[in-house]
PDB file of C-alpha atoms in Angstrom:
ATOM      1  CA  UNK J   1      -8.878 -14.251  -8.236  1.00 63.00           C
ATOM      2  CA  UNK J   2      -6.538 -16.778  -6.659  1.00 81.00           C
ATOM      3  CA  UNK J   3      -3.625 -15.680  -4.748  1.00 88.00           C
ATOM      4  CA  UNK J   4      -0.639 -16.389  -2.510  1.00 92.00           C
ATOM      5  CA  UNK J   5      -1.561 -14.959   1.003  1.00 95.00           C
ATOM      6  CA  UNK J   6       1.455 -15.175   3.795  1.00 96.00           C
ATOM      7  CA  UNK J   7      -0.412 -14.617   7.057  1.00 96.00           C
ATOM      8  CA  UNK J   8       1.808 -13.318  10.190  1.00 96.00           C
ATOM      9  CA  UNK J   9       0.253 -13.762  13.460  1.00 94.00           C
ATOM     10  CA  UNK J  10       1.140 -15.175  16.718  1.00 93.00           C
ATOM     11  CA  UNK J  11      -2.542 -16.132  17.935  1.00 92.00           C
ATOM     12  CA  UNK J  12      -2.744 -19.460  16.239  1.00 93.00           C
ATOM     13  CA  UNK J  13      -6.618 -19.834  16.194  1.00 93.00           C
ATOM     14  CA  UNK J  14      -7.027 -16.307  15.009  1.00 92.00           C
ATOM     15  CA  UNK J  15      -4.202 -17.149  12.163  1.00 94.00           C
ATOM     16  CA  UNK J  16      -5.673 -20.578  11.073  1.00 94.00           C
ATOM     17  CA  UNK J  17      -9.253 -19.117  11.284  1.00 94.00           C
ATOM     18  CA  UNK J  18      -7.963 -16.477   8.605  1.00 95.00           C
ATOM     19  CA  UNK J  19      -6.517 -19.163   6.828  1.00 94.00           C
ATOM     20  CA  UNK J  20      -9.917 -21.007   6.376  1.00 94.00           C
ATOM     21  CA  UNK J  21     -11.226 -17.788   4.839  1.00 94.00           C
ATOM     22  CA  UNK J  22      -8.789 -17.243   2.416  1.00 95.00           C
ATOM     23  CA  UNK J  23      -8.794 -21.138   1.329  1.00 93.00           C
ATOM     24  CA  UNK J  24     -12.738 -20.494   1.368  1.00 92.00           C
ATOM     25  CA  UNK J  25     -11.919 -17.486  -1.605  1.00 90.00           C
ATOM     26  CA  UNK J  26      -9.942 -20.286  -3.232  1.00 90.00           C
ATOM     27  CA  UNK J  27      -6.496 -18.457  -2.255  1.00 92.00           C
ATOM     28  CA  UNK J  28      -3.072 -20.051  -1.542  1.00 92.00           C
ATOM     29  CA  UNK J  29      -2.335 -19.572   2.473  1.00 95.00           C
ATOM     30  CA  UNK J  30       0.839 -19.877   4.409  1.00 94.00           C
ATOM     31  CA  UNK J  31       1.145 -19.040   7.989  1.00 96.00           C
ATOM     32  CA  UNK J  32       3.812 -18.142  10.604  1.00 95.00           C
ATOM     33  CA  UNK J  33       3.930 -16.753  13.832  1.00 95.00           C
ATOM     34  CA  UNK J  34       6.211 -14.608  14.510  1.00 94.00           C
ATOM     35  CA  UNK J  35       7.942 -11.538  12.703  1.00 94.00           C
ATOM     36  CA  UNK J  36      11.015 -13.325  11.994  1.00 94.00           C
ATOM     37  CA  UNK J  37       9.458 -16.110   9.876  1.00 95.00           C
ATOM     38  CA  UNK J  38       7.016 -13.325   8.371  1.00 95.00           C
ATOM     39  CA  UNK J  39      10.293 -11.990   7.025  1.00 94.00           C
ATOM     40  CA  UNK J  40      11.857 -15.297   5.877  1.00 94.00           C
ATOM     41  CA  UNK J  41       8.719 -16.232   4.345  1.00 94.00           C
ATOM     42  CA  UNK J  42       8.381 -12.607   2.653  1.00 94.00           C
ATOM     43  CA  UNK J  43      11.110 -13.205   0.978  1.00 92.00           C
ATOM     44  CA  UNK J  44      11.481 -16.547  -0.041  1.00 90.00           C
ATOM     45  CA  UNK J  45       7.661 -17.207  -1.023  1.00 89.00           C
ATOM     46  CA  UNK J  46       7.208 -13.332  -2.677  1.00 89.00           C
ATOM     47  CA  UNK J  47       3.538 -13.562  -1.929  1.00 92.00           C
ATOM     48  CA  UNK J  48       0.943 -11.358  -4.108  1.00 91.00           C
ATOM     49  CA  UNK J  49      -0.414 -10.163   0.212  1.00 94.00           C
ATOM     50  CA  UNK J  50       0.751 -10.371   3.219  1.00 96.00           C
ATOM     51  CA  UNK J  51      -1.382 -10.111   6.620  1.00 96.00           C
ATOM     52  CA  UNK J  52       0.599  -8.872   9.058  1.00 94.00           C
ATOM     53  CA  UNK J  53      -0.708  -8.531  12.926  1.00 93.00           C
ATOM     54  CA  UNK J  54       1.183  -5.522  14.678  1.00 91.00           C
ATOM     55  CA  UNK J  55       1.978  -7.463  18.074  1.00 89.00           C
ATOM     56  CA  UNK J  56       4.220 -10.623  17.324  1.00 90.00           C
ATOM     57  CA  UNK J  57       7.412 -11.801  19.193  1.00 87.00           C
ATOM     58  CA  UNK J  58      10.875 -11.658  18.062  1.00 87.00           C
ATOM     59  CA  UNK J  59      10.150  -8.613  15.351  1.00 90.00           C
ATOM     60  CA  UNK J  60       6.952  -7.115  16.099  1.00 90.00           C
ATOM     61  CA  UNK J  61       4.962  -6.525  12.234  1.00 91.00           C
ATOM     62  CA  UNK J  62       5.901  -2.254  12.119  1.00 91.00           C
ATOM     63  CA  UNK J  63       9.229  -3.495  11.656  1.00 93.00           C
ATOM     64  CA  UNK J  64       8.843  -6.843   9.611  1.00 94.00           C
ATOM     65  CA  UNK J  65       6.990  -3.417   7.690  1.00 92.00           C
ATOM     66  CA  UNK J  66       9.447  -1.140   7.224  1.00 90.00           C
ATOM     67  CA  UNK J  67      12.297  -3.680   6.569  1.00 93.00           C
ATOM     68  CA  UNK J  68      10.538  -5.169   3.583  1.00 93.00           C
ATOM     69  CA  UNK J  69      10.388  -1.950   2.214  1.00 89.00           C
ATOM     70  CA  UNK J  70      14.098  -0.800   3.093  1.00 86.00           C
ATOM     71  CA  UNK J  71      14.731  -3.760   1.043  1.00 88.00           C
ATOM     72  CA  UNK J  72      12.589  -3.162  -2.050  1.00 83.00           C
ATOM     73  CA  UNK J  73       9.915  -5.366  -1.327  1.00 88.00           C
ATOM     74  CA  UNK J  74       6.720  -4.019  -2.303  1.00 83.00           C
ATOM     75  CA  UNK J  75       4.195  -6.896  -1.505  1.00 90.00           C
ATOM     76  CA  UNK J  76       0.294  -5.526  -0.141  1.00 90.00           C
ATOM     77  CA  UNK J  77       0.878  -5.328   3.517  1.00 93.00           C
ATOM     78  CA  UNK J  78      -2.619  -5.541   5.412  1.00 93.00           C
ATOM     79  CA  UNK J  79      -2.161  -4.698   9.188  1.00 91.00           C
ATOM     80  CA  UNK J  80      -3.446  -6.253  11.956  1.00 91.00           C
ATOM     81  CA  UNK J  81      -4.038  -4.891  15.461  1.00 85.00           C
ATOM     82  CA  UNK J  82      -5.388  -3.823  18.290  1.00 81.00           C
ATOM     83  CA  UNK J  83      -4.225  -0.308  18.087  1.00 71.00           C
ATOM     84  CA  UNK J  84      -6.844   2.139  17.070  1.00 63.00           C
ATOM     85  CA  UNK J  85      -5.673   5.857  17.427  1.00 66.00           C
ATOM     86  CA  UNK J  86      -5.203   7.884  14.446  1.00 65.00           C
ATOM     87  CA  UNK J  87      -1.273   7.854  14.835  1.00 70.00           C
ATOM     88  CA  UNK J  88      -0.513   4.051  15.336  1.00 69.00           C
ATOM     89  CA  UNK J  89      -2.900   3.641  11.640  1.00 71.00           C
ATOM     90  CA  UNK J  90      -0.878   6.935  10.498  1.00 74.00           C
ATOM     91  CA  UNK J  91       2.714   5.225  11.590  1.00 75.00           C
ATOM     92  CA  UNK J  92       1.551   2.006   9.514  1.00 77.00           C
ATOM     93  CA  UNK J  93       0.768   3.351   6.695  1.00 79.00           C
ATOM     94  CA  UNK J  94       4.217   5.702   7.025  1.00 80.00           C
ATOM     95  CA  UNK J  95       6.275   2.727   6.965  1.00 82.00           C
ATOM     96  CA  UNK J  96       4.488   1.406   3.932  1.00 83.00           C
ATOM     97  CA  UNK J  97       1.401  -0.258   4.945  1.00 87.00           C
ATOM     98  CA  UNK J  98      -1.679  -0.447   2.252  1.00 86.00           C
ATOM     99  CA  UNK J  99      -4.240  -0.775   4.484  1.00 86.00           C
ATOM    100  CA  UNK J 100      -4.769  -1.249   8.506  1.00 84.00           C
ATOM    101  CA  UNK J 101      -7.709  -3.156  10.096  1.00 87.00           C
ATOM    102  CA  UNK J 102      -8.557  -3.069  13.743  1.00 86.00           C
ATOM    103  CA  UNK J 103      -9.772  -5.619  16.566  1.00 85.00           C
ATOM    104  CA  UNK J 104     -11.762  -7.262  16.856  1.00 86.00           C
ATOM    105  CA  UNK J 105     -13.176  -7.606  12.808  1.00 88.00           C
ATOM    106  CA  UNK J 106     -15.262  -9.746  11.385  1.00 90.00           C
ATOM    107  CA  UNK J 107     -13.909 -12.204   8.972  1.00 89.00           C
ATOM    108  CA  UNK J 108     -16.423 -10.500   6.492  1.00 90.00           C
ATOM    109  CA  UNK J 109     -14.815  -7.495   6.628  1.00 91.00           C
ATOM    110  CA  UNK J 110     -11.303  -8.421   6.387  1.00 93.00           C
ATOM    111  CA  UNK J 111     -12.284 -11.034   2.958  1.00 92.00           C
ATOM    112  CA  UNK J 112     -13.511  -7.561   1.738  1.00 90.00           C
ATOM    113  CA  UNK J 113     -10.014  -5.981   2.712  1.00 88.00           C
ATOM    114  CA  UNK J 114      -8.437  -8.702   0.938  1.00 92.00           C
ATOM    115  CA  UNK J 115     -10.316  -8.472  -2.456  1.00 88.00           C
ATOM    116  CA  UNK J 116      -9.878  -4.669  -2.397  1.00 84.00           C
ATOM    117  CA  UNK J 117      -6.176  -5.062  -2.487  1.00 84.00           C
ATOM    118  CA  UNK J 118      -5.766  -7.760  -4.604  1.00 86.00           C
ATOM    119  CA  UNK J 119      -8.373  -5.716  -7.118  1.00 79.00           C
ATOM    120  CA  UNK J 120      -6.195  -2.484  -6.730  1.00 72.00           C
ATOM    121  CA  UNK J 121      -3.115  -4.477  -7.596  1.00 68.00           C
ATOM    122  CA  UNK J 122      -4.506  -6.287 -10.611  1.00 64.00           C
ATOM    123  CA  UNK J 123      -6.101  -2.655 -11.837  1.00 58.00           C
ATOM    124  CA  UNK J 124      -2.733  -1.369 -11.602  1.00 54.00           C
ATOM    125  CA  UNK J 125      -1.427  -4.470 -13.589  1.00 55.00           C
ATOM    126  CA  UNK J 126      -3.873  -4.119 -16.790  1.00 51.00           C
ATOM    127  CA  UNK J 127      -4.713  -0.133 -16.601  1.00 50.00           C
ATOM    128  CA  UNK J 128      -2.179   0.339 -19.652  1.00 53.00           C
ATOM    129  CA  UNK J 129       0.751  -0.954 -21.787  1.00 65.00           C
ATOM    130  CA  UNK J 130       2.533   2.325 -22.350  1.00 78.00           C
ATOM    131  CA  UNK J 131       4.548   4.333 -19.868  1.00 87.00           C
ATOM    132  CA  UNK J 132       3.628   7.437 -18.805  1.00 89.00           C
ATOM    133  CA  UNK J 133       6.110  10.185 -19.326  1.00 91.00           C
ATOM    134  CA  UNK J 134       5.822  13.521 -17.121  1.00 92.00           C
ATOM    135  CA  UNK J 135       8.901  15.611 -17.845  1.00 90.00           C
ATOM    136  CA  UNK J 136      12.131  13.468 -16.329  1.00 92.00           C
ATOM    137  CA  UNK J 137       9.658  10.936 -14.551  1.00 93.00           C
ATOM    138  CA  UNK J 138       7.783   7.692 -15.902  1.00 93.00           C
ATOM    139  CA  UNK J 139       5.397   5.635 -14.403  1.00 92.00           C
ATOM    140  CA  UNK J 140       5.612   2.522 -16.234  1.00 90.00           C
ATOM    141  CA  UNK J 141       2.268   0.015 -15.331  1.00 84.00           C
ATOM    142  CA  UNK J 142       3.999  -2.885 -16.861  1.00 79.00           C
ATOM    143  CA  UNK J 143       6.670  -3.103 -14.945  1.00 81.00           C
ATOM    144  CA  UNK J 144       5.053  -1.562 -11.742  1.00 82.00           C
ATOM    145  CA  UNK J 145       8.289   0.951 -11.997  1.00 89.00           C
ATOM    146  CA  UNK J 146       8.814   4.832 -11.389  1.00 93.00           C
ATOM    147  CA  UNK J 147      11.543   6.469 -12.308  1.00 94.00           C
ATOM    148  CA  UNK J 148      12.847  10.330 -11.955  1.00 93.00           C
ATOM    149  CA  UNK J 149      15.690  11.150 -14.564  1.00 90.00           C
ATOM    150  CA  UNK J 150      16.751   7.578 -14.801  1.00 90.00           C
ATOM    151  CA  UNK J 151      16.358   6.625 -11.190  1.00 92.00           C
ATOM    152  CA  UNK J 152      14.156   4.305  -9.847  1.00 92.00           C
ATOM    153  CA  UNK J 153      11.802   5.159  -7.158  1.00 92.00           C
ATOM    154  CA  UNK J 154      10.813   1.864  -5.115  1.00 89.00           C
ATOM    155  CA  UNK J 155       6.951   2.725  -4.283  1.00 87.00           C
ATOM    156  CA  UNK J 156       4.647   0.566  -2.463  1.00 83.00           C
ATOM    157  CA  UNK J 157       1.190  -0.374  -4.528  1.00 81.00           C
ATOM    158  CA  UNK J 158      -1.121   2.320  -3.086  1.00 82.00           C
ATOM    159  CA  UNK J 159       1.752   4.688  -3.950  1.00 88.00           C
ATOM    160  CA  UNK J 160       1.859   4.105  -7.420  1.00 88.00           C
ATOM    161  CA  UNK J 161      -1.833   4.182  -7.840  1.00 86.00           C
ATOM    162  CA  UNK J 162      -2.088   7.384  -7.153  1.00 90.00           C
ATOM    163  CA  UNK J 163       1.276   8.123  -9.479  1.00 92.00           C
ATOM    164  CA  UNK J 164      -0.381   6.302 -12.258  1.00 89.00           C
ATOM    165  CA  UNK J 165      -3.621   8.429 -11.473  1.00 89.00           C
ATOM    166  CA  UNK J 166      -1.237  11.647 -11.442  1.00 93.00           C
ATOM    167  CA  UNK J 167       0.508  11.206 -14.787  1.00 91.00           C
ATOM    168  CA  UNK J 168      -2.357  10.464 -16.886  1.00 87.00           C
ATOM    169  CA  UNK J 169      -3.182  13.810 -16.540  1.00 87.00           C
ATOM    170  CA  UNK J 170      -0.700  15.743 -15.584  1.00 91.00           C
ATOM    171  CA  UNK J 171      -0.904  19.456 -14.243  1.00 91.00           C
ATOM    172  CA  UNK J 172      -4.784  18.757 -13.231  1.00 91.00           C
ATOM    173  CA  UNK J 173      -5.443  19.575  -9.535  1.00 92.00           C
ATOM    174  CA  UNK J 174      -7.140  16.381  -8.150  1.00 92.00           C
ATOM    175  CA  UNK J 175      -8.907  16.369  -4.846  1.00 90.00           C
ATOM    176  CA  UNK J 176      -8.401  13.909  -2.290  1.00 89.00           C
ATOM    177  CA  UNK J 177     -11.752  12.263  -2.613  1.00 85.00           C
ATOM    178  CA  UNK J 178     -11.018  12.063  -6.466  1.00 84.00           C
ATOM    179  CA  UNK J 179      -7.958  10.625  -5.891  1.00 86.00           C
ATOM    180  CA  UNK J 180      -9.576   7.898  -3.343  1.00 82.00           C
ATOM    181  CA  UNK J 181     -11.841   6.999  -5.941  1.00 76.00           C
ATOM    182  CA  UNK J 182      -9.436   6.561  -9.171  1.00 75.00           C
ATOM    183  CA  UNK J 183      -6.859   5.595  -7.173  1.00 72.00           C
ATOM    184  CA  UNK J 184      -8.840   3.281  -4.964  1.00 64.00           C
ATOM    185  CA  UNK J 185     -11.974   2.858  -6.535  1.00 54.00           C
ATOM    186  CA  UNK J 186     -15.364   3.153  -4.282  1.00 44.00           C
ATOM    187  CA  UNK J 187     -14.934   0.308  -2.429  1.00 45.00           C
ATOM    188  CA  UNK J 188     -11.574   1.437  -0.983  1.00 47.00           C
ATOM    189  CA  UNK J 189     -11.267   1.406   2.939  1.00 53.00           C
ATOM    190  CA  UNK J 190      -8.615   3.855   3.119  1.00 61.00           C
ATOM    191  CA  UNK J 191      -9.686   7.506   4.048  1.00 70.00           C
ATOM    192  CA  UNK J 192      -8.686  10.960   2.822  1.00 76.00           C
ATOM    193  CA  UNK J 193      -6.544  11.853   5.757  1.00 80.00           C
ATOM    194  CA  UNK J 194      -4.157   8.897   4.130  1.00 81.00           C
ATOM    195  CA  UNK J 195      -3.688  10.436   0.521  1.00 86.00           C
ATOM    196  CA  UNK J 196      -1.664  13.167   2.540  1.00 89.00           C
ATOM    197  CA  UNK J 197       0.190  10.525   3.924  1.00 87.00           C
ATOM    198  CA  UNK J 198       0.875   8.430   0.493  1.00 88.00           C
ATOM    199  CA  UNK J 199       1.903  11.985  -0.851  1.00 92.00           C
ATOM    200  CA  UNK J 200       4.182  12.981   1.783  1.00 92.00           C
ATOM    201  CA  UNK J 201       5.771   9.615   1.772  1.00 91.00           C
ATOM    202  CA  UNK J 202       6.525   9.832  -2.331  1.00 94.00           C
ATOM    203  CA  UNK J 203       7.914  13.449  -1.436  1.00 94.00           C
ATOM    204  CA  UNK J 204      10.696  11.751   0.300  1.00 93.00           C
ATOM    205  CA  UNK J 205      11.034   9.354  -2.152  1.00 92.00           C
ATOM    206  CA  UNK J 206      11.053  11.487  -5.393  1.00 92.00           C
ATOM    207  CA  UNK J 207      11.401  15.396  -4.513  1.00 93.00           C
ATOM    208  CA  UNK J 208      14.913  16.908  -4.436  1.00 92.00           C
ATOM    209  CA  UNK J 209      13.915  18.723  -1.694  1.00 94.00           C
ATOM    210  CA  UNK J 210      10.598  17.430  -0.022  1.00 92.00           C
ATOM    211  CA  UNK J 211       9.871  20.892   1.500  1.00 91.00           C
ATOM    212  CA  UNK J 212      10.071  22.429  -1.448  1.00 93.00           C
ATOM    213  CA  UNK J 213       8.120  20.025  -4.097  1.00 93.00           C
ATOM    214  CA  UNK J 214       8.296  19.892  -7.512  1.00 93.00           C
ATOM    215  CA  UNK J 215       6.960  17.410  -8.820  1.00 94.00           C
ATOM    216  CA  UNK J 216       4.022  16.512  -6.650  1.00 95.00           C
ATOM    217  CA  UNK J 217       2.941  20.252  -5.564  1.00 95.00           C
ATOM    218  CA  UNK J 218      -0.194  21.256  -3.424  1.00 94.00           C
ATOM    219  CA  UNK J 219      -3.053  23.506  -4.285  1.00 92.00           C
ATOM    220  CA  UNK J 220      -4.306  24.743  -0.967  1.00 91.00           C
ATOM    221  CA  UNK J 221      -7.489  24.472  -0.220  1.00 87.00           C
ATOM    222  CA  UNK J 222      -7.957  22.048  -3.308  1.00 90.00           C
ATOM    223  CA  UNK J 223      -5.602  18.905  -3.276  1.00 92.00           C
ATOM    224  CA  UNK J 224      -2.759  17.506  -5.742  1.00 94.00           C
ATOM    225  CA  UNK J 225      -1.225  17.716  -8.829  1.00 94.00           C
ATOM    226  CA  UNK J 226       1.614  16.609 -10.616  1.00 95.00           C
ATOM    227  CA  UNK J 227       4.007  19.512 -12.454  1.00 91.00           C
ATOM    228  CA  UNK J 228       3.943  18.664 -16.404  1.00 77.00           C
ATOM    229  CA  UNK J 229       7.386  20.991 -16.523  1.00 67.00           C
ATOM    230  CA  UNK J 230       9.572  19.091 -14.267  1.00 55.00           C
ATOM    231  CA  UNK J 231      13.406  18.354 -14.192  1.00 49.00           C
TER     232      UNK J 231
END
């Protein structure tokens, strides 16, 4: 699987020893250095990933993050840092992150990062042809779009996975761990804690009211489920 990888980070061997990796995988690389080229670059190249380390100058990578996505711009966003509490991986993936890696890794394990997200994308690409219509919302896999009574929903990748898992079968309560693994598949890195975090996030996104959901509604002591009677 070849693909265009930007790569944001402002310690140059670090950067240019990921970009040996990737060329290794037989990927396309770019490289810049600091948040305000990762953003440039973001949107001029349109890159299938984007490796983006947390501490940069000029626009530090949460918000080269969270403007791509203000603007629309769904691309794979794999973080990069030396943060490691459970709220600086929870604010990442908040702003629209797909997955987080802490320092020091090994270049193993992030190449294993990087084919999980490129496989999740292409899974998402060639699960099916036909839309998926749950009352007034569609999930539509060709066109990587969801809409809610006409409007369109702008969802990161690891969002719409777990729509797409949701409307195949609507009203059935999924656990987390199910949704990990259809959502994810086995080899995902990303733990349970986050589905509550992807969820709340497509509350904002889709619910009228996000306190009050009714589309993506929450069987205590179960998990998730998306409402077959909606709108």
């Amino acid at each position: 699987m070849c693909a265009h990888v930007l790569v944001a980070d402002d310690d140059v061997k670090q950067a240019e020893l990921i970009r040996r990796y990737l060329e290794r995988e037989g990927h396309q690389v770019a490289v810049v250095h600091d948040g305000r080229a990762a953003l440039e670059d973001a949107r001029a190249l349109r890159p299938d990933l984007l490796l983006l380390d947390v501490m940069m100058p000029r626009v530090d990578g949460l918000d080269v993050c969270r403007v791509l996505r203000a603007e629309g711009n769904q691309v794979p966003v794999l973080m990069l840092t030396a943060r490691s509490t459970e709220d600086d991986l929870l604010l990442g993936l908040d702003l629209g992150a797909d997955d987080y890696l802490t320092k020091p890794y090994s270049p193993r394990e992030l190449m294993a990062r990087v084919r999980t997200l490129l496989r999740r994308v292409t899974r998402t690409e060639a699960a099916q042809e036909r839309p998926l219509v749950v009352g007034d919302l569609v999930v539509d896999p060709i066109r990587h779009e969801l809409t809610v009574a006409g409007r369109r929903i702008e969802c990161t990748p690891s969002e719409f996975q777990i729509m797409l898992v949701l409307a195949g079968q609507p009203d059935r309560v999924f656990t987390r761990r199910q949704l990990l693994e259809q959502a994810h598949g086995v080899d995902g890195f990303i733990t349970e804690r986050t589905i509550d975090v992807r969820v709340m996030n497509l509350r904002k996104k889709l619910e009228p009211d996000p306190r009050k959901p009714v589309y993506l509604t929450t069987v205590y002591g179960v998990g998730y489920r998306l409402c077959g009677r909606t709108g």
